[in-house]
mmCIF file of C-alpha atoms in Angstrom:
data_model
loop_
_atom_site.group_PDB
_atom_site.id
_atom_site.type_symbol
_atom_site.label_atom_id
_atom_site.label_comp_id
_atom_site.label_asym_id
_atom_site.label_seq_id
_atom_site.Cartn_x
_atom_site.Cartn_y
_atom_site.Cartn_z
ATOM 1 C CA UNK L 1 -5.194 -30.608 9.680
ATOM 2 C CA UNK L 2 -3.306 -30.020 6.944
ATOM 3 C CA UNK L 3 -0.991 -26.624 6.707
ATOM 4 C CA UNK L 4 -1.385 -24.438 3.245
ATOM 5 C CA UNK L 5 2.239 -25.334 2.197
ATOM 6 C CA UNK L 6 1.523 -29.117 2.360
ATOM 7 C CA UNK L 7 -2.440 -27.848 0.441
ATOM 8 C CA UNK L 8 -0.472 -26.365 -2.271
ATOM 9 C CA UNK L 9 2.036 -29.003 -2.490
ATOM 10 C CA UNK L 10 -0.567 -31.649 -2.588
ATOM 11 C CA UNK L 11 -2.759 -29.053 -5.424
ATOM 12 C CA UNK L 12 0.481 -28.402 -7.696
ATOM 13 C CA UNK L 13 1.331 -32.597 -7.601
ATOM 14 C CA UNK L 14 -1.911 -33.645 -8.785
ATOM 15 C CA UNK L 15 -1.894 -31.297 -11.183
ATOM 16 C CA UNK L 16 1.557 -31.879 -12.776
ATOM 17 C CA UNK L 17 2.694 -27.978 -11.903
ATOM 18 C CA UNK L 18 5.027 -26.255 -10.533
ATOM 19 C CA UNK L 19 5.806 -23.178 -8.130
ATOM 20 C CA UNK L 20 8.907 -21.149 -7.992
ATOM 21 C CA UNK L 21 9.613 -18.210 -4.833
ATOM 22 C CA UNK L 22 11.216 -14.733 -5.084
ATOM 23 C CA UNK L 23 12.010 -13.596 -1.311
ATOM 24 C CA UNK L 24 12.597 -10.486 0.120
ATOM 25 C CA UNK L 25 11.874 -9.926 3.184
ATOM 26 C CA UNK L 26 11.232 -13.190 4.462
ATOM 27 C CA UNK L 27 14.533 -14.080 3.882
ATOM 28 C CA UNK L 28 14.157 -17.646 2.255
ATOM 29 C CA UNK L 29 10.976 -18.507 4.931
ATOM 30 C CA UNK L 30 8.621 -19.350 2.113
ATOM 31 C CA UNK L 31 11.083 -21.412 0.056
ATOM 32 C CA UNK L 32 11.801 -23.317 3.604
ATOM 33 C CA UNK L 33 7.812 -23.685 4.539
ATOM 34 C CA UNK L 34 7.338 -25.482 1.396
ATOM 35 C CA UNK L 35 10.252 -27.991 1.486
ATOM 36 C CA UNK L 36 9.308 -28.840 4.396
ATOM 37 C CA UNK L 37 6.603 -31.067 3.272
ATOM 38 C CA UNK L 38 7.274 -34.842 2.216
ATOM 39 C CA UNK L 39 7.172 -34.777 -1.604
ATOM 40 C CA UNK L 40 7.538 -30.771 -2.348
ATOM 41 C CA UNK L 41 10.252 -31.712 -5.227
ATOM 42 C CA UNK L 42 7.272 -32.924 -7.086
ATOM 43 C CA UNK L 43 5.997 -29.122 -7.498
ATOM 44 C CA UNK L 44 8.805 -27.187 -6.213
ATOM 45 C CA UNK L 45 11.235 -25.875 -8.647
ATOM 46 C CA UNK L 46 13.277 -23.541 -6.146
ATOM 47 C CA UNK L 47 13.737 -19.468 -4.812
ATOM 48 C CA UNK L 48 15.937 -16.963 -5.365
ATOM 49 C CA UNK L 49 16.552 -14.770 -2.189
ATOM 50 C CA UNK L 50 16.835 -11.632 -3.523
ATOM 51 C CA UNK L 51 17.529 -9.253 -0.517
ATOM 52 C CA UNK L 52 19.480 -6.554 -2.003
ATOM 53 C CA UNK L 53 17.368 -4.194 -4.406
ATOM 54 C CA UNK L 54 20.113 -4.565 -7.612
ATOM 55 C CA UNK L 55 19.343 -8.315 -7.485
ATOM 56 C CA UNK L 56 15.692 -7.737 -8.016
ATOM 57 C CA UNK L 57 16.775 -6.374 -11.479
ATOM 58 C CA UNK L 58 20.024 -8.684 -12.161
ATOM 59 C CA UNK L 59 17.984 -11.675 -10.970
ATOM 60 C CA UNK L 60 14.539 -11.429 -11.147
ATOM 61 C CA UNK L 61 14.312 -8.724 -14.268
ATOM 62 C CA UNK L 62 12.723 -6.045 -12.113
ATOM 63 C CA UNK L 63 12.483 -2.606 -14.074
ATOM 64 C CA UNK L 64 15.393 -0.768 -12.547
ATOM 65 C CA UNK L 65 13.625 2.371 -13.741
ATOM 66 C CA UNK L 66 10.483 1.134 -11.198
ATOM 67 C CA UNK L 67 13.193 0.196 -8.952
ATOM 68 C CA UNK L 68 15.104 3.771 -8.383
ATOM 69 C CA UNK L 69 11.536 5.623 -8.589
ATOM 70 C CA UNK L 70 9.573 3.697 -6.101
ATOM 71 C CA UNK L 71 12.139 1.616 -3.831
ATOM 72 C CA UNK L 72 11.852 -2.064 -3.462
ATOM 73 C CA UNK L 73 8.528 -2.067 -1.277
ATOM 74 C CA UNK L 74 6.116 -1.734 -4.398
ATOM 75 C CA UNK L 75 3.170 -3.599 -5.739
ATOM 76 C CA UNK L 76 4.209 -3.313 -8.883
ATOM 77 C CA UNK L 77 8.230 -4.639 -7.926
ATOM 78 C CA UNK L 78 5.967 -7.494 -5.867
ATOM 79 C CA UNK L 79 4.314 -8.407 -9.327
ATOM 80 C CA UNK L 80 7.481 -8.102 -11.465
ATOM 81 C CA UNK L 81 9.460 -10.433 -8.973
ATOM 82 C CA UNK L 82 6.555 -13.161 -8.983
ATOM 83 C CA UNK L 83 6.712 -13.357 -12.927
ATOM 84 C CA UNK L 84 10.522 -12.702 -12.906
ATOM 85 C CA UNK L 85 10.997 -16.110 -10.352
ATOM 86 C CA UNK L 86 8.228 -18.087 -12.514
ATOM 87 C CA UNK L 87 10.450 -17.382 -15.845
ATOM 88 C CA UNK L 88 13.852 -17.690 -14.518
ATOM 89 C CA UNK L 89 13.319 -21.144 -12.582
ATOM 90 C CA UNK L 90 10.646 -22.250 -14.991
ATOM 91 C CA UNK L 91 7.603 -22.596 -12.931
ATOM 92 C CA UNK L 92 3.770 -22.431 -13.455
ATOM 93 C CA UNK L 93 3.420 -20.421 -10.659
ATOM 94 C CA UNK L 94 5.588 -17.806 -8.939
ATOM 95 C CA UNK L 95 5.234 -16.314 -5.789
ATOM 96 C CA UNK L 96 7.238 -12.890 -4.646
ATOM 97 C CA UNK L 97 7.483 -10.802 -0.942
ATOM 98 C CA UNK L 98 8.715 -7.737 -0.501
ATOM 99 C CA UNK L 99 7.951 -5.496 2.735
ATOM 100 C CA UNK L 100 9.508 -4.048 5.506
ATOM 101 C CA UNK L 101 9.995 -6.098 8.637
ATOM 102 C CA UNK L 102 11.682 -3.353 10.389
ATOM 103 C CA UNK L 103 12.534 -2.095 12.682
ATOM 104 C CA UNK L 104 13.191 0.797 10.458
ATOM 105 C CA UNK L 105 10.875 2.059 7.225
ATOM 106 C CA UNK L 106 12.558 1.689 3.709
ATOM 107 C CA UNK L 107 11.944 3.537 0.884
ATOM 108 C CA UNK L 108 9.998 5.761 2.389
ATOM 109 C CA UNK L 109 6.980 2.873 3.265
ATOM 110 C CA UNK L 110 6.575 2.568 7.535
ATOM 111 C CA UNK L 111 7.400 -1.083 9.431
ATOM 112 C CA UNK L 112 4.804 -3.538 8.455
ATOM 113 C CA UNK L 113 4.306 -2.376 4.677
ATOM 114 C CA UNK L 114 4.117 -5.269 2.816
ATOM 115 C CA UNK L 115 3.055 -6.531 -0.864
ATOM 116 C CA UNK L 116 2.420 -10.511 -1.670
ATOM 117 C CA UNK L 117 2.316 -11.323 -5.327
ATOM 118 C CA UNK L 118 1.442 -14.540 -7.467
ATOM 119 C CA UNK L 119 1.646 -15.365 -10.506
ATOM 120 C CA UNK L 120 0.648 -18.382 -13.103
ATOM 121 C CA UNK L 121 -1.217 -19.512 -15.766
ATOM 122 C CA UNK L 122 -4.378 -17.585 -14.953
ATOM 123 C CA UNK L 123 -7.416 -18.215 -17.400
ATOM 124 C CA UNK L 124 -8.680 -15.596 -19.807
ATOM 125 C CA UNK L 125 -11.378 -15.177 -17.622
ATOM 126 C CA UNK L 126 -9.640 -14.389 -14.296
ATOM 127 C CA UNK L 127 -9.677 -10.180 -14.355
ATOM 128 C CA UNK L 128 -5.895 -10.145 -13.846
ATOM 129 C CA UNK L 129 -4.322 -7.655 -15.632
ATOM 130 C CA UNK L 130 -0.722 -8.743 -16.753
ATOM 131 C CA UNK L 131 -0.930 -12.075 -15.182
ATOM 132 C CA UNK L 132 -0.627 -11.128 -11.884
ATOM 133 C CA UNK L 133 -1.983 -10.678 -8.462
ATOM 134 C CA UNK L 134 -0.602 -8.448 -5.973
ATOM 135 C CA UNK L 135 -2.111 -8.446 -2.314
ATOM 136 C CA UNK L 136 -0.774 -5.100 -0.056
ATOM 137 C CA UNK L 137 -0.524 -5.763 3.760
ATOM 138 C CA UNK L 138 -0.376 -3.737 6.366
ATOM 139 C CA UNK L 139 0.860 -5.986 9.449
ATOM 140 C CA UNK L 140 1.302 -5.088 13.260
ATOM 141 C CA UNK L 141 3.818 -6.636 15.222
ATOM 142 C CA UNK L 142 7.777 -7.399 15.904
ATOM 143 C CA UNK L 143 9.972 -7.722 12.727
ATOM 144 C CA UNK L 144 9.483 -11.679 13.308
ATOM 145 C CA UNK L 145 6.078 -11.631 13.656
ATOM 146 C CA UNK L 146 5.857 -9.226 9.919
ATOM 147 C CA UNK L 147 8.023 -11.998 8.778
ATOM 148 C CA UNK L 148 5.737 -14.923 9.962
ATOM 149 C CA UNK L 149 2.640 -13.212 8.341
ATOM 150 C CA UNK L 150 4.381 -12.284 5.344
ATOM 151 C CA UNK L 151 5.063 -16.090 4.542
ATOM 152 C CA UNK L 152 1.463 -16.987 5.510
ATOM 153 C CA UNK L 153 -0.556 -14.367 3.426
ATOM 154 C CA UNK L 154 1.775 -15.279 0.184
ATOM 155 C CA UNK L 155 1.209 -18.834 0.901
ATOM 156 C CA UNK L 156 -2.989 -18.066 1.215
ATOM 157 C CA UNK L 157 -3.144 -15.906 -1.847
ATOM 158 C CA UNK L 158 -1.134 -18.446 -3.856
ATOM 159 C CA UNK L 159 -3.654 -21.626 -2.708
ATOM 160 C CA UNK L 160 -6.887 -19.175 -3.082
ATOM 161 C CA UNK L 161 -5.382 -18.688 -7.052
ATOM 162 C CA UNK L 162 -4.666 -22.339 -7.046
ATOM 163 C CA UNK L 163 -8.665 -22.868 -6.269
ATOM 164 C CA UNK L 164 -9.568 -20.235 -8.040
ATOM 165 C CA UNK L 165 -8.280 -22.196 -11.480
ATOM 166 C CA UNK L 166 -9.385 -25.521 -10.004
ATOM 167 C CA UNK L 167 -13.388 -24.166 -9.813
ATOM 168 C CA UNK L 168 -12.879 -22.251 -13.324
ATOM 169 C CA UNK L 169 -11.422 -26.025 -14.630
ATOM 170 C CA UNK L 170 -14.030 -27.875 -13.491
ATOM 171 C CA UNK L 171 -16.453 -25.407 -14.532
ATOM 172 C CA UNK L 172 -15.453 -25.517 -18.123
ATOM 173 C CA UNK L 173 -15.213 -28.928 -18.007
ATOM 174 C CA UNK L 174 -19.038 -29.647 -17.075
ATOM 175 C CA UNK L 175 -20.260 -26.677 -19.958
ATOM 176 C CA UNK L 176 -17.927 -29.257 -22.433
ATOM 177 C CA UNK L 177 -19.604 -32.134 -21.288
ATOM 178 C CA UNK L 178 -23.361 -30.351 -21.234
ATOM 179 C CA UNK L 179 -22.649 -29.327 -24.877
ATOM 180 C CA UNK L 180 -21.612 -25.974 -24.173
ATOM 181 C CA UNK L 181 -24.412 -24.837 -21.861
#
């Protein structure tokens, strides 16, 4: 069986694209899940590990307005980091984390507060406003467990998008061949 990491690896190569991470809580986790696999240079471009809240804005072009009204644990800062990574590092897709592992709350959010974002070159007919897609977690557990589910649910919503375009492809593929029905 094969893991999502080596899935999306395997997705992005055939398809000639690209991911690139923006970590927060997980620390790097993500960016290490996908190297792991044999061949992830083909699609990986690299992460930026961007722990402290000012490098969400010096690196990743997070509003600092967004930043100083709503703290770092934000959909919207999730979404922002995603597309920030995917411009900066020149990706297709990027893929952001940013939570609270614990074992204190941040900004005001409670241990286990957690938003997942991705975004890519989504299709005109996807429904995603801006681009992007943020998934909000709320996980149970010790700050390594958090972690561990942080880096899975980011990888899962980045392979469902990843299908998601595949289906819509193919799809618009057979009405071209069918003469447009």
């Amino acid at each position: 069986m094969s893991s999502p990491a080596a899935d999306i690896v395997r997705l992005l190569t055939v398809r000639g694209e690209t991911v690139a991470v923006a970590e927060s809580l997980t620390g790097g986790m993500v960016a290490a899940e996908i190297t792991a696999v044999p061949g992830a240079s083909k699609a990986f471009r690299g992460s930026v590990t961007a722990y402290a809240t000012a490098l969400k804005h010096e690196l990743l072009g997070v509003d600092p307005d967004l930043l100083a009204a709503r703290g770092a644990v934000d959909p919207q800062v999730a979404a922002q980091m995603a597309a920030g990574v995917r411009k900066a590092l020149g990706a297709d897709w990027g893929i952001a984390t940013t939570g609270v592992a614990g074992p204190d709350p941040q900004d005001g959010q409670p241990v286990g507060t957690v938003f997942v974002a991705v975004d890519g070159p989504f299709g005109p007919d996807s429904g995603s406003a801006g681009g992007g897609k943020v998934e909000p977690l709320r996980l149970n557990g010790d700050r390594a467990e958090i972690r561990m589910e942080s880096v899975r649910s980011v990888l899962a919503l980045l392979l469902r998008e990843l299908a998601r375009e595949q289906t819509r492809n193919e799809r618009a593929q057979d009405t071209e061949r069918n003469g447009g029905f």
